[in-house]
Short mmCIF file of C-alpha atoms in Angstrom, two decimals:
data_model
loop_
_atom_site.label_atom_id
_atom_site.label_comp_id
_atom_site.label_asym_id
_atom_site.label_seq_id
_atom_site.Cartn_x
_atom_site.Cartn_y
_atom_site.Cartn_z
CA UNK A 1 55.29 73.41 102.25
CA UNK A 2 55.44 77.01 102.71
CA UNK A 3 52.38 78.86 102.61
CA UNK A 4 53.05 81.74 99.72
CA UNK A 5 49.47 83.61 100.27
CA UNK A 6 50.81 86.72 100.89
CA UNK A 7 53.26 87.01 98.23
CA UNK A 8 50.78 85.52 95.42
CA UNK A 9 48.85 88.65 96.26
CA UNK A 10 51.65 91.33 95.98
CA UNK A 11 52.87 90.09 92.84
CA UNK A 12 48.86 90.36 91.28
CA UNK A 13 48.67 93.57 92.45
CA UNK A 14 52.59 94.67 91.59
CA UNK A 15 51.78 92.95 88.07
CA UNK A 16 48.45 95.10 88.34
CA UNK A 17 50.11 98.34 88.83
CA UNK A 18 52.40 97.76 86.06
CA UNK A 19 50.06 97.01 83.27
CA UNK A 20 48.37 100.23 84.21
CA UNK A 21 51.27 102.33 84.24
CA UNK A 22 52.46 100.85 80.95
CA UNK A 23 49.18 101.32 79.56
CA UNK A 24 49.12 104.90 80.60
CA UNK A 25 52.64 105.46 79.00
CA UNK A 26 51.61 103.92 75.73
CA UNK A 27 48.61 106.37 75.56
CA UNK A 28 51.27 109.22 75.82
CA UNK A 29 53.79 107.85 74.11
CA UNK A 30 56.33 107.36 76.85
CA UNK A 31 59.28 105.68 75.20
CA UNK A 32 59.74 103.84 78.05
CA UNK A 33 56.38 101.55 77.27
CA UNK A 34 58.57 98.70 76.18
CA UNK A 35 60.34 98.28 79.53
CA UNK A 36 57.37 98.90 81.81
CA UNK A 37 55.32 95.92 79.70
CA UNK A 38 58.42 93.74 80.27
CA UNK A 39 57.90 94.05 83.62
CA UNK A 40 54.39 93.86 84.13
CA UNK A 41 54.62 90.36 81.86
CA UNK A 42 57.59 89.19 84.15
CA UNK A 43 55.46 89.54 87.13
CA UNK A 44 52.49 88.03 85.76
CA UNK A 45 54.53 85.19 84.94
CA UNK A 46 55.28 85.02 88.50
CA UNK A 47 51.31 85.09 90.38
CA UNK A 48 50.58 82.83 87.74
CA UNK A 49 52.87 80.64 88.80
CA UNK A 50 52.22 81.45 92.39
CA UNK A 51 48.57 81.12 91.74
CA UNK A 52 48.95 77.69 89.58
CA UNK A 53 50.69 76.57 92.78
CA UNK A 54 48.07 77.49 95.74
CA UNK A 55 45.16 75.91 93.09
CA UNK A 56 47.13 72.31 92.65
CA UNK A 57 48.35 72.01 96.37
CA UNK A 58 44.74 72.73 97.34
CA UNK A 59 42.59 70.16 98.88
CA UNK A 60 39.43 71.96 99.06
CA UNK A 61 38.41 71.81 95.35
CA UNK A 62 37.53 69.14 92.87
CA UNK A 63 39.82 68.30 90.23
CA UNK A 64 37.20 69.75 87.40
CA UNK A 65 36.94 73.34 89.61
CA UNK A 66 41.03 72.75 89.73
CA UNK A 67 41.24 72.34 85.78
CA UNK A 68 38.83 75.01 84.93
CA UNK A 69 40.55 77.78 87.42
CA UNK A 70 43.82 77.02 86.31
CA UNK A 71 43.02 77.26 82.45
CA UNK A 72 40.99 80.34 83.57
CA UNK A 73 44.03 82.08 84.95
CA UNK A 74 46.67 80.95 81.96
CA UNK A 75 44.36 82.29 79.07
CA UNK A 76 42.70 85.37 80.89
CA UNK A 77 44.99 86.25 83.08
CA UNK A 78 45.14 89.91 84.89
CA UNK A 79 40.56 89.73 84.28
CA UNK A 80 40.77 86.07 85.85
CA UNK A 81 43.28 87.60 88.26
CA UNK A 82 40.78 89.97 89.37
CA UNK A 83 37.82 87.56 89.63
CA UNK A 84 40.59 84.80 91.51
CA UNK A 85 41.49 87.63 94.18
CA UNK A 86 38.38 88.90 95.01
CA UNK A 87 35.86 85.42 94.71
CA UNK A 88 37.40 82.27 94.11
CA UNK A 89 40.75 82.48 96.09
CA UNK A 90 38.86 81.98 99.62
CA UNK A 91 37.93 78.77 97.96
CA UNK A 92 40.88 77.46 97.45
CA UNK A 93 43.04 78.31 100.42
CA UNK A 94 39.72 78.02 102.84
CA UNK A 95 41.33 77.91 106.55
CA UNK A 96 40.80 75.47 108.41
#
């Protein structure tokens, strides 16, 4: 199975960069709000996925810690993105 890591990352931070942008241009009243959050939900779909993948393929949590972090991520998304990037995702894809 190929090892995604690196990609799971860019997308967060690509989906990251997008909310923030599209939350800049709704406080000014960009028009172009509507595409910008289309795209920053697109790519959240996609590290979510990417993230759902890494936690189920992982062998170095217990199927409770697996539950809990993938409900986590689905309902809370880019906050549980944050707190999956920077404390649990060493965890999960712990080298051996």
């Amino acid at each position: 199975m190929k090892n995604l890591e690196y990609q799971t990352k860019q997308a967060f931070l690509f989906s990251l960069a997008f909310y923030c942008i599209s939350i800049i241009s709704k406080f000014f009243y960009f028009e172009i709000f509507p595409i910008l959050f289309s795209i920053s939900l697109l790519l959240s779909l996609i590290w979510v996925v990417l993230v759902l993948r890494e936690i189920i393929f992982s062998g170095r949590i217990s199927n409770t810690e697996r539950m809990l972090l993938a409900l986590f991520i689905i309902f809370f998304n880019i906050v549980a993105g944050l707190f999956y990037f920077f404390k649990f995702r060493e965890k999960v894809i712990a080298k051996k």
